[in-house]
């Protein structure tokens, strides 16, 4: 599941389960209980979209350290499909305590 974490650098997309969330920031993977689940209203659906640009409806987060938006993505990695964040060019996800970089990812998109 995907959550938006509210610690450190803003609203950072990451992975979540059973009251905990993990996200990458500053080269490390962080754990938090201060996060929000991504929820959609009735009539909307969530899907993955693999493309070379940030698509309309992409889930948006924010990182305060560089005052830029980050987008919720699913990173397609040797470890499996892992929720993470992207700046629109490359993606990052937390794994084994580290922040890993990924170029093979799909945006998380919400549309009617």
N, CA and C of each residue as an Amber inpcrd file, in Angstrom:
protein
   336
   0.8420000  -1.1870000   0.0000000   0.0000000   0.0000000   0.0000000
   0.8810000   1.2410000   0.0000000   0.3210000   2.3320000  -0.4290000
   1.0830000   3.5700000  -0.5580000   0.5950000   4.5810000   0.4620000
   1.5270000   5.2240000   1.1670000   1.2000000   6.2720000   2.1240000
   1.9930000   7.5220000   1.8350000   1.5280000   8.6390000   2.3670000
   2.2510000   9.9090000   2.2590000   2.7570000  10.2450000   3.6640000
   4.0700000  10.3080000   3.8320000   4.6920000  10.5240000   5.1300000
   4.8200000  12.0060000   5.4430000   4.6290000  12.3320000   6.7050000
   4.6020000  13.7390000   7.1020000   5.7950000  14.1370000   7.9660000
   6.8460000  13.3550000   8.0060000   8.0330000  13.7010000   8.7860000
   9.1020000  14.3230000   7.8980000  10.2000000  14.7180000   8.4960000
  11.3800000  15.2510000   7.8240000  11.0680000  16.2840000   6.7660000
  10.9930000  15.8390000   5.5150000  10.9760000  16.7810000   4.4140000
   9.6370000  17.0650000   3.7950000   8.5240000  16.9040000   4.4840000
   7.2490000  17.2780000   3.8770000   6.2910000  16.1270000   3.7390000
   5.7120000  15.9590000   2.5520000   4.7440000  14.8990000   2.2630000
   5.3600000  13.9850000   1.2060000   6.0630000  12.9570000   1.6560000
   6.8670000  12.1220000   0.7730000   6.1820000  10.7730000   0.5370000
   5.9050000  10.4130000  -0.7190000   5.3040000   9.1090000  -1.0000000
   6.2350000   7.9590000  -0.6110000   5.6490000   6.8800000  -0.1310000
   6.4110000   5.6960000   0.2470000   5.4990000   4.5050000   0.4370000
   6.0160000   3.4490000   1.0450000   5.2430000   2.2310000   1.2690000
   4.7180000   2.2100000   2.6990000   3.5570000   1.5640000   2.8970000
   2.9420000   1.5400000   4.2330000   2.2340000   0.2130000   4.4580000
   2.1950000  -0.1870000   5.7420000   1.4900000  -1.4060000   6.1250000
   1.3130000  -1.4280000   7.6420000   0.1320000  -1.8180000   8.0750000
  -0.1590000  -2.0710000   9.4920000   0.2850000  -0.9350000  10.4240000
  -0.0690000   0.2990000  10.0760000   0.2230000   1.4280000  10.9590000
   1.6190000   1.9970000  10.8680000   2.4390000   1.5040000   9.9560000
   3.7910000   2.0240000   9.7630000   4.0050000   2.3380000   8.2890000
   4.8920000   3.2800000   8.0440000   5.2530000   3.6360000   6.6680000
   6.7690000   3.7600000   6.5750000   7.2780000   3.5100000   5.3890000
   8.7000000   3.6390000   5.1130000   8.8670000   4.4910000   3.8650000
   9.8220000   5.3930000   3.8920000  10.0620000   6.2810000   2.7560000
  11.5380000   6.6020000   2.6780000  11.9700000   7.0070000   1.5020000
  13.3790000   7.3420000   1.3210000  13.5550000   8.8570000   1.3790000
  14.6290000   9.2590000   2.0440000  14.9450000  10.6870000   2.1710000
  16.3970000  10.8130000   2.6020000  17.1480000  11.6680000   1.9300000
  18.5310000  11.9410000   2.3380000  19.4530000  10.7390000   2.2680000
  19.1910000   9.8220000   1.3250000  20.0620000   8.6660000   1.1590000
  19.7270000   7.4830000   2.0460000  18.6960000   7.6190000   2.9020000
  18.3390000   6.5480000   3.8300000  16.8620000   6.1990000   3.7240000
  16.5240000   5.0180000   4.2300000  15.1260000   4.6240000   4.3700000
  14.7050000   4.9440000   5.7980000  13.5790000   5.6350000   5.9500000
  13.0760000   6.0340000   7.2600000  11.7570000   5.3330000   7.5430000
  11.4900000   5.0900000   8.8260000  10.2270000   4.4920000   9.2630000
   9.4400000   5.5350000  10.0370000   8.1170000   5.5190000   9.8740000
   7.2840000   6.5320000  10.5130000   5.8990000   5.9700000  10.8310000
   5.2840000   6.5250000  11.8590000   3.8730000   6.2480000  12.1230000
   3.0470000   7.4920000  11.8130000   3.7000000   8.5710000  11.3970000
   3.0390000   9.8290000  11.0480000   2.8820000   9.8920000   9.5260000
   1.7920000   9.2900000   9.0270000   1.5700000   9.2580000   7.5860000
   0.0700000   9.2060000   7.3090000  -0.2900000   9.4130000   6.0520000
  -1.6810000   9.3640000   5.6010000  -1.7810000   8.3470000   4.4730000
  -2.8400000   7.5550000   4.4950000  -3.1010000   6.6390000   3.3990000
  -3.5970000   7.4450000   2.2010000  -3.2630000   7.0140000   1.0160000
  -3.8300000   7.6150000  -0.1850000  -5.2280000   7.0360000  -0.3550000
  -6.2170000   7.9110000  -0.3790000  -7.6060000   7.4920000  -0.5130000
  -8.2190000   8.1980000  -1.7160000  -9.1660000   7.5300000  -2.3480000
  -9.8550000   8.1540000  -3.4780000 -11.3560000   8.1190000  -3.2330000
 -12.0470000   9.0920000  -3.7600000 -13.5000000   9.1820000  -3.6270000
 -14.1850000   8.2100000  -4.5700000 -15.4150000   7.8930000  -4.2520000
 -16.2160000   7.0260000  -5.1090000 -16.2550000   7.5980000  -6.5240000
 -16.1420000   6.7380000  -7.5000000 -16.1560000   7.1830000  -8.8890000
 -14.7650000   7.4050000  -9.4670000 -13.7490000   7.3890000  -8.6090000
 -12.3690000   7.5320000  -9.0630000 -11.6740000   6.1820000  -8.9690000
 -10.6140000   6.0240000  -9.7410000  -9.8560000   4.7850000  -9.6630000
  -8.3630000   5.1000000  -9.6600000  -7.6040000   4.1880000  -9.1000000
  -6.1480000   4.3320000  -9.0360000  -5.5460000   3.3120000  -9.9970000
  -4.5970000   3.7450000 -10.7930000  -3.8860000   2.8190000 -11.6600000
  -2.4460000   3.2940000 -11.8540000  -1.6370000   2.4420000 -12.4680000
  -0.2520000   2.7880000 -12.7730000  -0.1550000   3.2050000 -14.2290000
   0.6810000   4.2040000 -14.4800000   0.8760000   4.6550000 -15.8590000
   2.3660000   4.8410000 -16.1050000   2.8900000   4.0900000 -17.0520000
   4.3100000   4.1860000 -17.3960000   4.4340000   5.1130000 -18.5960000
   5.1080000   6.2430000 -18.4240000   5.2760000   7.1990000 -19.5120000
   6.5180000   8.0500000 -19.2610000   6.8820000   8.8770000 -20.2270000
   8.0960000   9.6920000 -20.1520000   7.8540000  11.0900000 -19.5960000
   6.6570000  11.3420000 -19.0750000   6.3410000  12.6420000 -18.4970000
   5.3970000  12.4130000 -17.3120000   5.2500000  13.4010000 -16.4710000
   4.3260000  13.2830000 -15.3410000   2.9100000  13.3820000 -15.8890000
   2.1050000  12.3260000 -15.7460000   0.7590000  12.3330000 -16.3230000
  -0.2400000  13.1370000 -15.4980000  -1.3050000  13.5830000 -16.1520000
  -2.4080000  14.2510000 -15.4690000  -2.9870000  13.2830000 -14.4460000
  -3.2070000  13.7580000 -13.2300000  -3.7710000  12.9200000 -12.1790000
  -2.7440000  12.1960000 -11.3370000  -1.4530000  12.4300000 -11.5750000
  -0.4090000  11.7790000 -10.7850000  -0.5120000  12.2090000  -9.3190000
  -0.2730000  11.2800000  -8.4100000  -0.2770000  11.5730000  -6.9720000
   0.9100000  12.4740000  -6.6690000   0.6510000  13.6040000  -6.0040000
   1.6910000  14.6050000  -5.7470000   2.0180000  14.6810000  -4.2620000
   3.3110000  14.6910000  -3.9610000   3.8100000  14.9310000  -2.6100000
   4.6690000  16.1790000  -2.6390000   5.4430000  16.4070000  -1.5710000
   6.2780000  17.6050000  -1.5150000   7.4480000  17.3590000  -0.5900000
   8.6490000  17.7850000  -1.0020000   9.8450000  17.6760000  -0.1890000
  10.3580000  19.0660000   0.1280000  10.3980000  19.4210000   1.4060000
  10.7900000  20.7750000   1.8110000  12.2680000  21.0860000   1.5930000
  13.1200000  20.0640000   1.5770000  14.5510000  20.3550000   1.4760000
  14.9280000  20.9950000   0.1490000  14.1490000  20.7630000  -0.9000000
  14.4660000  21.4000000  -2.1790000  13.2780000  22.1480000  -2.7710000
  12.2050000  22.2850000  -1.9800000  11.0040000  23.0140000  -2.3890000
  10.4550000  22.5460000  -3.7280000  10.4490000  21.2300000  -3.9470000
   9.9510000  20.6850000  -5.2080000   8.9290000  19.5910000  -4.9580000
   8.0440000  19.4520000  -5.9300000   7.0660000  18.3720000  -5.8790000
   7.7600000  17.0440000  -6.1480000   7.2550000  15.9990000  -5.5080000
   7.6460000  14.6310000  -5.8250000   6.3550000  13.8780000  -6.1210000
   6.4350000  12.8750000  -6.9470000   5.2530000  12.1620000  -7.4050000
   5.2900000  10.7200000  -6.9310000   4.1260000  10.2000000  -6.5470000
   4.0250000   8.8190000  -6.1190000   4.2160000   7.8850000  -7.3040000
   5.0820000   6.8930000  -7.1430000   5.3660000   5.9420000  -8.2100000
   5.4540000   4.5210000  -7.6570000   5.4090000   3.5710000  -8.5570000
   5.7340000   2.1910000  -8.2390000   7.0410000   1.8900000  -8.9600000
   8.0890000   1.5990000  -8.1870000   9.3980000   1.2760000  -8.7450000
   9.4290000  -0.2110000  -9.0750000   9.8350000  -0.5380000 -10.2870000
   9.9430000  -1.9260000 -10.7250000  11.4040000  -2.3320000 -10.5220000
  11.6660000  -3.0690000  -9.4460000  13.0320000  -3.3360000  -8.9910000
  13.3130000  -4.8370000  -8.9250000  14.5680000  -5.2120000  -8.7290000
  14.8870000  -6.6350000  -8.5110000  14.2300000  -7.1810000  -7.2310000
  13.8240000  -6.2840000  -6.3210000  13.1840000  -6.6770000  -5.0580000
  11.6650000  -6.7840000  -5.1970000  11.1330000  -6.4350000  -6.3460000
   9.6890000  -6.4370000  -6.5730000   9.2030000  -5.0360000  -6.9360000
   7.8910000  -4.8480000  -6.8930000   7.2730000  -3.5560000  -7.2040000
   7.0890000  -2.7990000  -5.8910000   7.8300000  -1.7040000  -5.7180000
   7.9040000  -0.9990000  -4.4400000   7.4610000   0.4500000  -4.6050000
   6.5110000   0.9140000  -3.7730000   6.1160000   2.3270000  -3.8140000
   7.2940000   3.2430000  -3.4820000   7.3440000   4.3700000  -4.1710000
   8.4100000   5.3340000  -3.9320000   8.0140000   6.7100000  -4.4370000
   9.0180000   7.5240000  -4.7300000   8.8020000   8.9050000  -5.1770000
   9.6280000   9.1570000  -6.4260000   9.1900000  10.1390000  -7.2180000
   9.9480000  10.5260000  -8.4010000   9.9400000  12.0360000  -8.5460000
  11.0240000  12.5620000  -9.0970000  11.1060000  13.9860000  -9.4200000
  10.7110000  14.2330000 -10.8740000  10.2430000  13.1830000 -11.5480000
   9.8750000  13.2940000 -12.9550000  10.9430000  12.7780000 -13.8930000
  12.1350000  12.5000000 -13.3700000  13.2200000  11.9800000 -14.1950000
  13.6780000  10.6060000 -13.7380000  13.8650000  10.4510000 -12.4410000
  14.2200000   9.1670000 -11.8620000  13.4240000   8.9960000 -10.5800000
  13.4050000   7.7670000 -10.0780000  12.6220000   7.4840000  -8.8790000
  13.5400000   7.0060000  -7.7550000  13.0300000   7.0990000  -6.5340000
  13.7590000   6.6400000  -5.3550000  12.7990000   5.8620000  -4.4670000
  13.3160000   4.8220000  -3.8400000  12.5270000   4.0130000  -2.9190000
  13.4240000   3.5490000  -1.7790000  12.8100000   3.2400000  -0.6520000
  13.5590000   2.7470000   0.4880000  13.6610000   1.2350000   0.4490000
  14.8770000   0.7180000   0.7130000  15.0800000  -0.7280000   0.7630000
  16.2920000  -1.0450000   1.6430000  16.0940000  -1.8670000   2.6440000
  17.2050000  -2.2870000   3.4960000  17.8990000  -1.1540000   4.2150000
  17.1540000  -0.0970000   4.5660000  17.7320000   1.0350000   5.2850000
  18.3400000   2.1050000   4.3990000  18.3530000   1.8810000   3.0810000
  18.9680000   2.8390000   2.1580000  17.9380000   3.4180000   1.1950000
  18.2870000   4.5530000   0.6070000  17.5050000   5.1380000  -0.4800000
  18.1150000   4.6350000  -1.7870000  17.3290000   3.8840000  -2.5520000
  17.7920000   3.3280000  -3.8160000  17.2340000   4.1540000  -4.9760000
  17.9510000   4.1890000  -6.0890000  17.5210000   4.9050000  -7.2950000
  17.0060000   3.9070000  -8.3240000  15.9750000   4.3190000  -9.0480000
  15.3320000   3.4470000 -10.0250000  14.9390000   4.2680000 -11.2540000
  15.1900000   3.7340000 -12.4350000  14.7650000   4.4060000 -13.6660000
  13.5950000   3.6790000 -14.3410000  13.2260000   2.5260000 -13.8060000
  12.1100000   1.7480000 -14.3400000  10.9460000   1.8720000 -13.3540000
  10.0230000   2.7760000 -13.6290000   8.9240000   3.0310000 -12.7000000
   7.6660000   3.4540000 -13.4390000   6.5340000   3.3470000 -12.7410000
   5.2390000   3.8020000 -13.2510000   4.6560000   4.7930000 -12.2610000
   4.0070000   5.8400000 -12.7670000   3.3460000   6.8240000 -11.9110000
   2.0640000   6.2390000 -11.3280000   1.7280000   6.6400000 -10.1110000
   0.4440000   6.3050000  -9.5100000  -0.5060000   7.4360000  -9.8860000
  -1.5700000   7.0790000 -10.5950000  -2.4860000   8.0720000 -11.1690000
  -3.8890000   7.8180000 -10.6430000  -4.5990000   8.9250000 -10.3270000
  -5.9940000   8.8560000  -9.8920000  -6.8330000   9.5610000 -10.9430000
  -7.8310000   8.8490000 -11.4690000  -8.7270000   9.4370000 -12.4900000
 -10.1360000   8.9160000 -12.3050000 -11.0860000   9.6510000 -12.8970000
 -12.4850000   9.1950000 -12.8990000 -12.6650000   8.1400000 -13.9460000
